[in-house]
Amino acid sequence: SEEFIAVSTLARNLEIAKGNEFHTILATLRSPVYINEQLLKSELSFLVTKILKLIRSGNDFDLWKGCHTSVVTCAYNPLVLSTHGGQLLAAIYSRLEQKTGFYSSVISSSHGKQLFNILISSVAIIIDLMKNKPTLSREALVPKLKAIIPTLITLSQYEPELVLPVLQRILKRNTTTFKPFTNKFRTVLINLIISDYASLGTKTQRLVCENFAYLHLLKIQVSDTSDDETQAHHKIYADSNWRTGLMSILSQFKPIIQLCGEILDFEQDNELYKLIKSLPVIDESNNKEEFLPSLKLDFNAPLTLWEIPQRLSLLADMLVAFISLPTPFPIRVPLGGINSLCEVLLGVSNKYLPLKKELRRDNELNGVINTILPQIQFQGIRLWEIMVSKYGKCGLSFFEGILSSIELFIPLKKKSNNEIDFNVVGSLKFEFATVFRLVNMILSHLGHQLNIISVISQLIEVALFLSHDKTLIDSLFKNRKSIMKQQTKTKQSKRSKSAEGAFSDIYTHPELFVCKNSMNWFNEINDFFITALNNWILPSTPHIQILKYSITQSLRLKERFGYIPESFVNLLRCEVLHPGSERVSILPIAISLLKNINDDMFELLCHPKVPVGMVYQLHKPLDLGEDGEVRDDINKKEVETNESSSNANTGLETLKALENLENVTIPEPKHEVPKVVDDTAIFKKRSVEEVIERESTSSHKKVKFVEETTVDNGEELIVKKAVNQTKEEEKPMEDSEDEEQEEFEIPAIELSDDEEEEEEEE
Amino acid sequence: MDEQVIFTTNTSGTIASVHSFEQINLRQCSTQSRNSCVQVGNKYLFIAQAQKALINVYNLSGSFKRESVEQRLPLPEILKCLEVVENNGVQYDRIQGVNHNLPDFNLPYLLLGSTESGKLYIWELNSGILLNVKPMAHYQSITKIKPILNGKYIITSGNDSRVIIWQTVDLVSASNDDPKPLCILHDHTLPVTDFQVSSSQGKFLSCTDTKLFTVSQDATIRCYDLSLIGSKKKQKANENDVSIGKTPVLLATFTTPYSIKSIVLDPADRACYIGTAEGCFSLNLFYKLKGNAIVNLLQSAGVNTVQKGRVFSLVQRNSLTGGENEDLDALYAMGQLVCENVLNSNVSCLEISMDGTLLLIGDTEGKVSIAEIYSKQIIRTIQTLTTSQDSVGEVTNLLTNPYRLERGNLLLEGESKGKQASNNNGHNFMKIPNLQRVIFDGKNKGHLHDIWYQIGEPEAETDPNLALPLNDFNAYLEQVKTQESIFSHIGKVSSNVKVIDNKIDATSSLDSNAAKDEEITELKTNIEALTHAYKELRDMHEKLYEEHQQMLDKQ
């Protein structure tokens, strides 16, 4: 009755299958019909035998097929996993061991690397499938791990990228099983760190550091650490080994920073000097961890100084691993220590500190120093970024300090009055991307009242500058002009002509030499602008610059992609909601840009639905007077008397209500004034125009109408009146308009309180 | 899913649920003042004890739920109110874009506690460090503490009839010895007993329309608009370039006949419910008049106006004769609003269910009544399980929160449960660090400022490169295809590995290979020479044999 392909058929075909057939077999094996205990003895074991045969085959392609088949069957068939999983794992592992034995000859073949890849990942996946299953891992996995781990460690010297993720997981999960091999693995890792670290990819670098940190998961034996009797009763924390590792890395920063004291005169800044002195250190005798070779620096060979940022970056990588990895138990993290370390790193800057006197003459040396100092500072920013992202509010007490330190990272022009050196900023774009990410994270935890505002405005300038596309040939053009002048003077045109040929692209297609900004960059920057606009009212210049930036970039991206990316829409929204001290709202611009993009928020801004206001009925003004001023006064008096007579008790409330009603404006489609929640800016602009108009037409102010709310309960009539001032002009059409207005029911939407603004309602 | 009700009275603590009859009695729990109990994450319940300088910590989570005290945190003084500031959002790794699971050891950032004298203690929970003590934060005892906007700001109210808004960073900053409040509201004339902030709050204080409702013994409810930036125009001439307003705008004042003890807001700010000694009343904030007219009672009056908001007085519906709609309009015109009486009891605490239909009313006799708001009927009453005949005192705290029923889907939920048990060995996880009594010196930069912290496992534990076939078979198949293409380059050439010598390691084998090649060529020539010689010999032999044969034939 069951209509499915028998496992034995699949198994038989497996030997010769390749290409599509093989893929289909894999896909078919996922079917739940094969999870059947009746099939287990005969069919499934036949399949397993076939797979084992493939795995043991001398043909690499067969081996590859066997690995994939066993992984898929184990993943989708719990029966196979629990009965034959161990067997399959052993088979694959033994091939891996064998291949590792002949690493160089295997890797020299064209598919060698793939072979290792599949063997390692199959082992890893089957281990993953077995983990957390009590019996399976006890019976099948753990005993085999003892054999697998040494092989993987050997292999990790050659293929760190493939093996380290697997080892990392084993290390984290089966820490005790790993214990006998710790030292061997440690040697391998230290070797990688010391000799090959720089040539590894960032991802592999991170893996190396993470593995190194995970080596410290092992607990220290109680007996040998407590030499001191008084310490004996102290509880040994689970994280004591982890902490030793962490503190050892942390303490290695200090000597290197002190080395920087040979470049910068730290003693000029007392606070910094004290801070450096207070950085954590551990006794040399206790420090078994230190394994890094000492740096060889020579002022006569300035390029050797590049080792300083490189070493700091290595230490930072390792510290990051220690403070950002998930651990099975809580760890103690010296947040304060890390924070002061970062503060010191940011302090290593020639912004306020002078160079040592004897170094000031050497141009090349100074050039090198100028490039390494921001890199040293950047390590601090990186550490802070990790700290803030992983620990969130726990660092809240440092956040203000971090913001003020970031100011040190913004390069200033020398001998100028706080002018930002944009040339240097341009070369630090990647670093600034990190800075903005950090600042965004920090600001999301802070309120709006900050002591350090100056850094925000400086960062806005930097953000705006960096968001322009950067041409690589800008400086070239400037330089060439001066060179050309010289050349024409000296009439050495022959030489320049021969050189000119290669330059032609630069002159004819300068647009091809432009670095464009990535969307990630824009998202981060927009996020920063949104925070800034929301929290503070910026001065006019940066505000307008941000407006300009957002509008032009939105348009540009719209032309490129056909839509405006989300972060720009958010920024535009925010600009509309917070016009700052500007008099012009960009709502119309934003809406024209977002035309046909159905944005709920802007839709609401144009057609406000909330707040629900009271519905008032309008009555025709009693008399369209000739003398507006008088009428105005009379009406006001009327209102007052009415109030006083109608209800003495609620007089106060009515007055409040009246004030409210004063704000009522009549929407007129003719003006197409969009109703913004905060639309003062729009009206402000108009009021300026209005003044001019008023001068020319010399019209009168009039009280237009009195609003009455009649509540019809029997004979009592409570009348509420409100005065609305509108400009009245001696024009014939005015009457008809008034009549129209009578019909209007005006929702008491608070729009604006500036009385002049309402004059334009005509 | 169900909703958990946690309430404490003067001498007891109870955990029950709204829709089922499960009930647990917390042991050794006694409270004196309101808001002395705070839920920490989904795991712990902190309760400041009456007459003792002690916080009892109870465990609420899943399988470790216990009635007994999990841990006791000794304090320097007796505390009245407790509150925590959560450390949210760290589980999402912004840099790599990965979510992390909540770790087992997961504490909020701050613990705030207030004393009888209006002193405010601020502890960092992860280290137990006493970050700051603000003496005389209020001139009298603080009645409630509440963080808003994801913990950026903190609001406190006190018996000194003031409500103060603080900026959290000012309270903890190392450089700030004596934090100044952001603003102080002193419109009330008698102790402020309770306040509520809209449940939905924006990202920034500037663009939210978040409302703050304060109630007081002076029988008024005051509603403020918390968007501080709104009042910017008044202080245009700020010394800085970047300026911001400082005071929230008072939107409306409601007066009642009775002094008010507590207030609770509808989750969506549609109505508010107030508790007095004479009963519990409800007021619709979108007040309905004749026909379709609806008044938004909290409508802001405008940015520039100096007015102090509207004043309404609340009238109980029952006292009216007809209660017809016409009356409403007339009364509204006089500034009177009609409110409904939900329940007649001496209310001490109020809470609302997550759907906004049930009101939980804690009274002075120590029982919690669950009433449906629409019908004003009591559905259920929860009382402390106790054998003693003594009164348990009034309800001092009332918390609700939704929780997932464990027995939802055992097959799928089982995994995480098992994992949890194996990680913790049942009960053996980290204790909360003890709260210190000495103020931490943040200015001393040499201090390491250790915190206990654990980072959770990332969501996708496996390396995406490994593409675990279970998670994404198609990606796995794609990988298979790319790998196969590399194998197919070598065609059908089978590469059998020759076993040469196990001990030769990678580098030396290359050298020896070269040597072997030489040897092989040498041997080959040898063989060639030998075969040649052998052929000659054989030829010779054959010739001789033939000759010999011929000889024999002749004979």
PDB file of C-alpha atoms in Angstrom, chain A residues 421-512:
ATOM      1  CA  ASP A 421      40.509  69.112   9.733  1.00  0.00           C
ATOM      2  CA  PHE A 422      38.383  67.541   7.043  1.00  0.00           C
ATOM      3  CA  ASN A 423      41.328  66.116   5.160  1.00  0.00           C
ATOM      4  CA  VAL A 424      42.110  63.877   8.056  1.00  0.00           C
ATOM      5  CA  VAL A 425      38.428  63.142   8.629  1.00  0.00           C
ATOM      6  CA  GLY A 426      38.163  61.938   5.048  1.00  0.00           C
ATOM      7  CA  SER A 427      40.884  59.391   5.580  1.00  0.00           C
ATOM      8  CA  LEU A 428      39.240  58.066   8.734  1.00  0.00           C
ATOM      9  CA  LYS A 429      35.913  57.179   7.244  1.00  0.00           C
ATOM     10  CA  PHE A 430      35.789  53.596   8.434  1.00  0.00           C
ATOM     11  CA  GLU A 431      36.770  54.672  11.915  1.00  0.00           C
ATOM     12  CA  PHE A 432      34.086  57.317  11.957  1.00  0.00           C
ATOM     13  CA  ALA A 433      31.470  54.789  10.918  1.00  0.00           C
ATOM     14  CA  THR A 434      32.310  52.972  14.124  1.00  0.00           C
ATOM     15  CA  VAL A 435      32.209  56.234  16.051  1.00  0.00           C
ATOM     16  CA  PHE A 436      28.710  56.952  14.823  1.00  0.00           C
ATOM     17  CA  ARG A 437      27.560  53.467  15.673  1.00  0.00           C
ATOM     18  CA  LEU A 438      28.929  53.932  19.160  1.00  0.00           C
ATOM     19  CA  VAL A 439      27.402  57.379  19.561  1.00  0.00           C
ATOM     20  CA  ASN A 440      24.023  56.129  18.390  1.00  0.00           C
ATOM     21  CA  MET A 441      24.082  53.343  20.905  1.00  0.00           C
ATOM     22  CA  ILE A 442      25.086  55.693  23.700  1.00  0.00           C
ATOM     23  CA  LEU A 443      22.532  58.348  22.872  1.00  0.00           C
ATOM     24  CA  SER A 444      19.778  55.769  22.884  1.00  0.00           C
ATOM     25  CA  HIS A 445      20.386  55.374  26.605  1.00  0.00           C
ATOM     26  CA  LEU A 446      20.827  59.015  27.528  1.00  0.00           C
ATOM     27  CA  GLY A 447      18.229  61.682  27.953  1.00  0.00           C
ATOM     28  CA  HIS A 448      18.162  65.014  26.238  1.00  0.00           C
ATOM     29  CA  GLN A 449      19.957  67.074  28.813  1.00  0.00           C
ATOM     30  CA  LEU A 450      23.645  66.659  28.294  1.00  0.00           C
ATOM     31  CA  ASN A 451      26.627  68.575  29.491  1.00  0.00           C
ATOM     32  CA  ILE A 452      28.589  67.783  26.389  1.00  0.00           C
ATOM     33  CA  ILE A 453      26.776  69.222  23.445  1.00  0.00           C
ATOM     34  CA  SER A 454      29.744  70.527  21.512  1.00  0.00           C
ATOM     35  CA  VAL A 455      30.772  67.047  20.449  1.00  0.00           C
ATOM     36  CA  ILE A 456      27.346  66.507  18.931  1.00  0.00           C
ATOM     37  CA  SER A 457      27.588  69.549  16.706  1.00  0.00           C
ATOM     38  CA  GLN A 458      31.115  68.588  15.683  1.00  0.00           C
ATOM     39  CA  LEU A 459      29.938  65.104  14.838  1.00  0.00           C
ATOM     40  CA  ILE A 460      27.135  66.548  12.743  1.00  0.00           C
ATOM     41  CA  GLU A 461      29.687  68.465  10.722  1.00  0.00           C
ATOM     42  CA  VAL A 462      31.781  65.353  10.281  1.00  0.00           C
ATOM     43  CA  ALA A 463      28.761  63.277   9.297  1.00  0.00           C
ATOM     44  CA  LEU A 464      27.706  65.806   6.704  1.00  0.00           C
ATOM     45  CA  PHE A 465      31.190  66.008   5.280  1.00  0.00           C
ATOM     46  CA  LEU A 466      31.633  62.258   5.065  1.00  0.00           C
ATOM     47  CA  SER A 467      28.265  61.728   3.445  1.00  0.00           C
ATOM     48  CA  HIS A 468      29.361  63.499   0.312  1.00  0.00           C
ATOM     49  CA  ASP A 469      30.714  61.178  -2.295  1.00  0.00           C
ATOM     50  CA  LYS A 470      34.427  61.433  -2.234  1.00  0.00           C
ATOM     51  CA  THR A 471      36.451  61.956  -5.383  1.00  0.00           C
ATOM     52  CA  LEU A 472      39.881  60.508  -5.368  1.00  0.00           C
ATOM     53  CA  ILE A 473      41.207  63.019  -7.829  1.00  0.00           C
ATOM     54  CA  ASP A 474      40.160  66.182  -6.127  1.00  0.00           C
ATOM     55  CA  SER A 475      43.549  66.866  -4.665  1.00  0.00           C
ATOM     56  CA  LEU A 476      45.151  65.912  -7.933  1.00  0.00           C
ATOM     57  CA  PHE A 477      43.350  68.674  -9.777  1.00  0.00           C
ATOM     58  CA  LYS A 478      44.406  71.215  -7.236  1.00  0.00           C
ATOM     59  CA  ASN A 479      47.997  70.111  -7.388  1.00  0.00           C
ATOM     60  CA  ARG A 480      48.107  69.855 -11.105  1.00  0.00           C
ATOM     61  CA  LYS A 481      46.990  73.372 -11.636  1.00  0.00           C
ATOM     62  CA  SER A 482      49.930  74.685  -9.760  1.00  0.00           C
ATOM     63  CA  ILE A 483      52.250  72.259 -11.504  1.00  0.00           C
ATOM     64  CA  MET A 484      50.899  73.261 -14.877  1.00  0.00           C
ATOM     65  CA  LYS A 485      51.584  76.843 -14.155  1.00  0.00           C
ATOM     66  CA  GLN A 486      55.118  76.018 -13.277  1.00  0.00           C
ATOM     67  CA  GLN A 487      55.474  73.947 -16.353  1.00  0.00           C
ATOM     68  CA  THR A 488      54.282  76.635 -18.688  1.00  0.00           C
ATOM     69  CA  LYS A 489      56.653  78.983 -17.082  1.00  0.00           C
ATOM     70  CA  THR A 490      59.632  76.720 -17.440  1.00  0.00           C
ATOM     71  CA  LYS A 491      58.422  75.460 -20.813  1.00  0.00           C
ATOM     72  CA  GLN A 492      59.066  71.839 -20.072  1.00  0.00           C
ATOM     73  CA  SER A 493      55.987  70.712 -21.940  1.00  0.00           C
ATOM     74  CA  LYS A 494      57.624  67.756 -23.629  1.00  0.00           C
ATOM     75  CA  ARG A 495      57.922  65.740 -20.536  1.00  0.00           C
ATOM     76  CA  SER A 496      54.457  66.465 -19.347  1.00  0.00           C
ATOM     77  CA  LYS A 497      52.964  65.384 -22.622  1.00  0.00           C
ATOM     78  CA  SER A 498      54.364  61.935 -22.339  1.00  0.00           C
ATOM     79  CA  ALA A 499      52.910  61.663 -18.882  1.00  0.00           C
ATOM     80  CA  GLU A 500      49.609  63.158 -19.940  1.00  0.00           C
ATOM     81  CA  GLY A 501      48.476  60.139 -21.918  1.00  0.00           C
ATOM     82  CA  ALA A 502      47.855  58.075 -18.847  1.00  0.00           C
ATOM     83  CA  PHE A 503      45.938  60.867 -17.229  1.00  0.00           C
ATOM     84  CA  SER A 504      43.330  61.228 -19.917  1.00  0.00           C
ATOM     85  CA  ASP A 505      40.743  59.150 -18.101  1.00  0.00           C
ATOM     86  CA  ILE A 506      40.994  61.415 -15.126  1.00  0.00           C
ATOM     87  CA  TYR A 507      40.119  64.473 -17.153  1.00  0.00           C
ATOM     88  CA  THR A 508      37.505  62.957 -19.375  1.00  0.00           C
ATOM     89  CA  HIS A 509      35.752  60.698 -16.880  1.00  0.00           C
ATOM     90  CA  PRO A 510      36.327  62.116 -13.434  1.00  0.00           C
ATOM     91  CA  GLU A 511      33.092  60.525 -12.250  1.00  0.00           C
ATOM     92  CA  LEU A 512      34.698  57.097 -12.459  1.00  0.00           C
TER      93      LEU A 512
END
